[in-house]
CSV table of C-alpha atoms in Angstrom, one decimal:
chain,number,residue,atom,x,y,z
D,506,UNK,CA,-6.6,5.2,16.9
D,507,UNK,CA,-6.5,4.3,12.9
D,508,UNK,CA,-7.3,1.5,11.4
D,509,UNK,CA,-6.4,0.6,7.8
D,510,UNK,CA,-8.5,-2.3,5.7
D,511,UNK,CA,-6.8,-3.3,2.0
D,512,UNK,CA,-9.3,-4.8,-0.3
D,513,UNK,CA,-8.7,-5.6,-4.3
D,514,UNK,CA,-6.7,-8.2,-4.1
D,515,UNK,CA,-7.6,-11.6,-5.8
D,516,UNK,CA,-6.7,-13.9,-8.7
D,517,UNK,CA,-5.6,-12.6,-12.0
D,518,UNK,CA,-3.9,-14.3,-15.0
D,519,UNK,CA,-0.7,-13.1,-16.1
D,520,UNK,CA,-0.4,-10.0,-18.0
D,521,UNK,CA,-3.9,-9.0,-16.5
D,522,UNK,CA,-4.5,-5.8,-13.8
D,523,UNK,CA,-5.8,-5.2,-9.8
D,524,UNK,CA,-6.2,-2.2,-8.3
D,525,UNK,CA,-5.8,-2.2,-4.8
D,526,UNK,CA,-7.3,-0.3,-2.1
D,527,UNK,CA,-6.2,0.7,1.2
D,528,UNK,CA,-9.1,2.7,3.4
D,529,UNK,CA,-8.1,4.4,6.9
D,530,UNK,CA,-10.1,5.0,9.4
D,531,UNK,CA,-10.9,6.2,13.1
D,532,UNK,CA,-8.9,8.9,14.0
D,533,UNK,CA,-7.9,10.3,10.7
D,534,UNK,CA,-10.1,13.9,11.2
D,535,UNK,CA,-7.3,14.7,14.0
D,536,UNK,CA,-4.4,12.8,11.8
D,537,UNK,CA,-1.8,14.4,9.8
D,538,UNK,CA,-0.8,12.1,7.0
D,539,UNK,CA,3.0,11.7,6.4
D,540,UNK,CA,3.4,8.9,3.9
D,541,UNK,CA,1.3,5.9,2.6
D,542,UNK,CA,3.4,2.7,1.8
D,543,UNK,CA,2.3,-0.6,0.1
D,544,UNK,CA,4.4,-3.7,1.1
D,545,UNK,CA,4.1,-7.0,-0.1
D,546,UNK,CA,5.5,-10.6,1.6
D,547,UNK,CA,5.3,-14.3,0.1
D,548,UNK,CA,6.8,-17.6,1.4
D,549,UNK,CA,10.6,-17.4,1.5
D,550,UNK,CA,11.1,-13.9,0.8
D,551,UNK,CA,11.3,-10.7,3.4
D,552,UNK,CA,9.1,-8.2,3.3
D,553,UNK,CA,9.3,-5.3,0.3
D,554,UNK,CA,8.4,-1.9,-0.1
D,555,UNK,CA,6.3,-1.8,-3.5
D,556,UNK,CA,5.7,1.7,-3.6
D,557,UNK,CA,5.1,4.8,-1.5
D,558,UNK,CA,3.6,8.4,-1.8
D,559,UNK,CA,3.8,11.4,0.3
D,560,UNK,CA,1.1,13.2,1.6
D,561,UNK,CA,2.7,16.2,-1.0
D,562,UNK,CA,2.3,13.5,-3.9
D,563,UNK,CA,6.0,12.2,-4.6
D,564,UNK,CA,6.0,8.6,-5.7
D,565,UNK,CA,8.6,5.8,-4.9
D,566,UNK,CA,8.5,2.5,-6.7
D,567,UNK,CA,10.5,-0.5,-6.6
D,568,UNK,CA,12.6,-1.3,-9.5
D,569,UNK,CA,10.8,-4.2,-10.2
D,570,UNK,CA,7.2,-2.7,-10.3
D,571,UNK,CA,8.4,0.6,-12.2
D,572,UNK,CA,6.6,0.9,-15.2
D,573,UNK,CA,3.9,-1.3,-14.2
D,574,UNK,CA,2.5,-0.1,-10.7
D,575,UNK,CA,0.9,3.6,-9.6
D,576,UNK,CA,0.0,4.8,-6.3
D,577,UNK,CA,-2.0,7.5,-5.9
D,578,UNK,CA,-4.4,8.7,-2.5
D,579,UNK,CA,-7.1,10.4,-2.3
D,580,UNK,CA,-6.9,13.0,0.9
D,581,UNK,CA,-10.7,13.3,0.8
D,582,UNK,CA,-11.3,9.6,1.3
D,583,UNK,CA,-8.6,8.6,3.0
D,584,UNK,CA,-7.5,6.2,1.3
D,585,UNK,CA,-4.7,4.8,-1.2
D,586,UNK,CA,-4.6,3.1,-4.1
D,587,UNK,CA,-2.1,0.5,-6.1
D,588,UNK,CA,-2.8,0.0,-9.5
D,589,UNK,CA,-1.3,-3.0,-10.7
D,590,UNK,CA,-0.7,-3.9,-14.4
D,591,UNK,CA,1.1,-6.4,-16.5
D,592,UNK,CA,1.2,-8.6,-13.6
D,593,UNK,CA,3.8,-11.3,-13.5
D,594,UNK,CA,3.4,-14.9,-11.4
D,595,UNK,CA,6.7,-12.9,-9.3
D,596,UNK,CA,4.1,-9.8,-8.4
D,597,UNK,CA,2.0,-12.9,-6.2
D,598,UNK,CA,2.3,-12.3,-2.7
D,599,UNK,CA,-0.1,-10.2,0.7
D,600,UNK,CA,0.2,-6.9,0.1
D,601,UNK,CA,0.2,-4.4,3.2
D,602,UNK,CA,-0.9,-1.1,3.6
D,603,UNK,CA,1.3,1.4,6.0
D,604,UNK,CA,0.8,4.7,6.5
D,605,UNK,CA,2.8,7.0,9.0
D,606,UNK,CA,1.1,9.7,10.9
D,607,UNK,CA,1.0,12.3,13.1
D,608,UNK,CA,-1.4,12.9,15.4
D,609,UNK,CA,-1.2,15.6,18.6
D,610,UNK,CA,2.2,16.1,18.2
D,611,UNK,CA,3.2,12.3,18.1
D,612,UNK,CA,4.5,10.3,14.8
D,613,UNK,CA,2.9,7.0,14.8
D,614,UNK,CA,2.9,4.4,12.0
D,615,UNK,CA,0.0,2.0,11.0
D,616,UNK,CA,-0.7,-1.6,9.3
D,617,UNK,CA,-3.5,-3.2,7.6
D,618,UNK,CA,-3.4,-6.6,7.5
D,619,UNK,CA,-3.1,-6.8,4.1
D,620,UNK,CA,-5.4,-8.1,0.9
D,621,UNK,CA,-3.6,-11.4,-1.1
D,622,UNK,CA,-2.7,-11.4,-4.7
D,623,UNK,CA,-2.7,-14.7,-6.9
D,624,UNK,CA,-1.1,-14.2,-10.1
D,625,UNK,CA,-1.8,-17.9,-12.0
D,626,UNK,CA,-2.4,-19.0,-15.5
């Protein structure tokens, strides 16, 4: 069993910078990483992959967060990061933590329950 906790989120003013953090834990000395994913989900709008990062360290971003966001993990913790800069009152939303896994042979894929992000002048 794995659990995942974001933290880092909070209220920033335009233009200013969050880094988010996304800690697993549990089960994770008999889990294989494959891939950590950050979503994020406001009112109105279906959910969207931010960015993602494979356990060998390629990044994916969304086209609107390119330039601004980094992921990164760190193996040895656990855990991943999103650094956010130049945030935008668009960038405001829960942002969700997902990581797929394999443990004892099986593929599994976890959720946090995500950390929320103000973005407000």
């Amino acid at each position: 069993q794995v659990q995942l906790v974001e933290s880092g989120g909070g209220l920033v003013q335009p233009g200013g910078s969050l880094r988010l953090s996304c800690a697993a834990s549990g089960s994770m000395s008999t889990t294989t990483v494959i891939r950590w994913n950050w979503y994020r989900q406001s009112p109105g709008k279906q959910r969207e992959l931010v960015a993602g990062i494979t356990a060998g360290g390629t990044t994916n971003y969304a086209e609107s967060v390119t330039g601004r966001f980094t992921i990164s993990r760190d193996g040895a913790k656990n855990t991943a990061y999103l650094q956010m800069d130049s945030l935008k009152p668009e960038d405001a939303a829960r942002y969700l933590c997902q990581v797929w896994g394999r443990r004892f042979g099986q593929r599994f894929e976890y959720w946090g329950q995500g950390t929320q992000v103000a973005v407000s002048s």
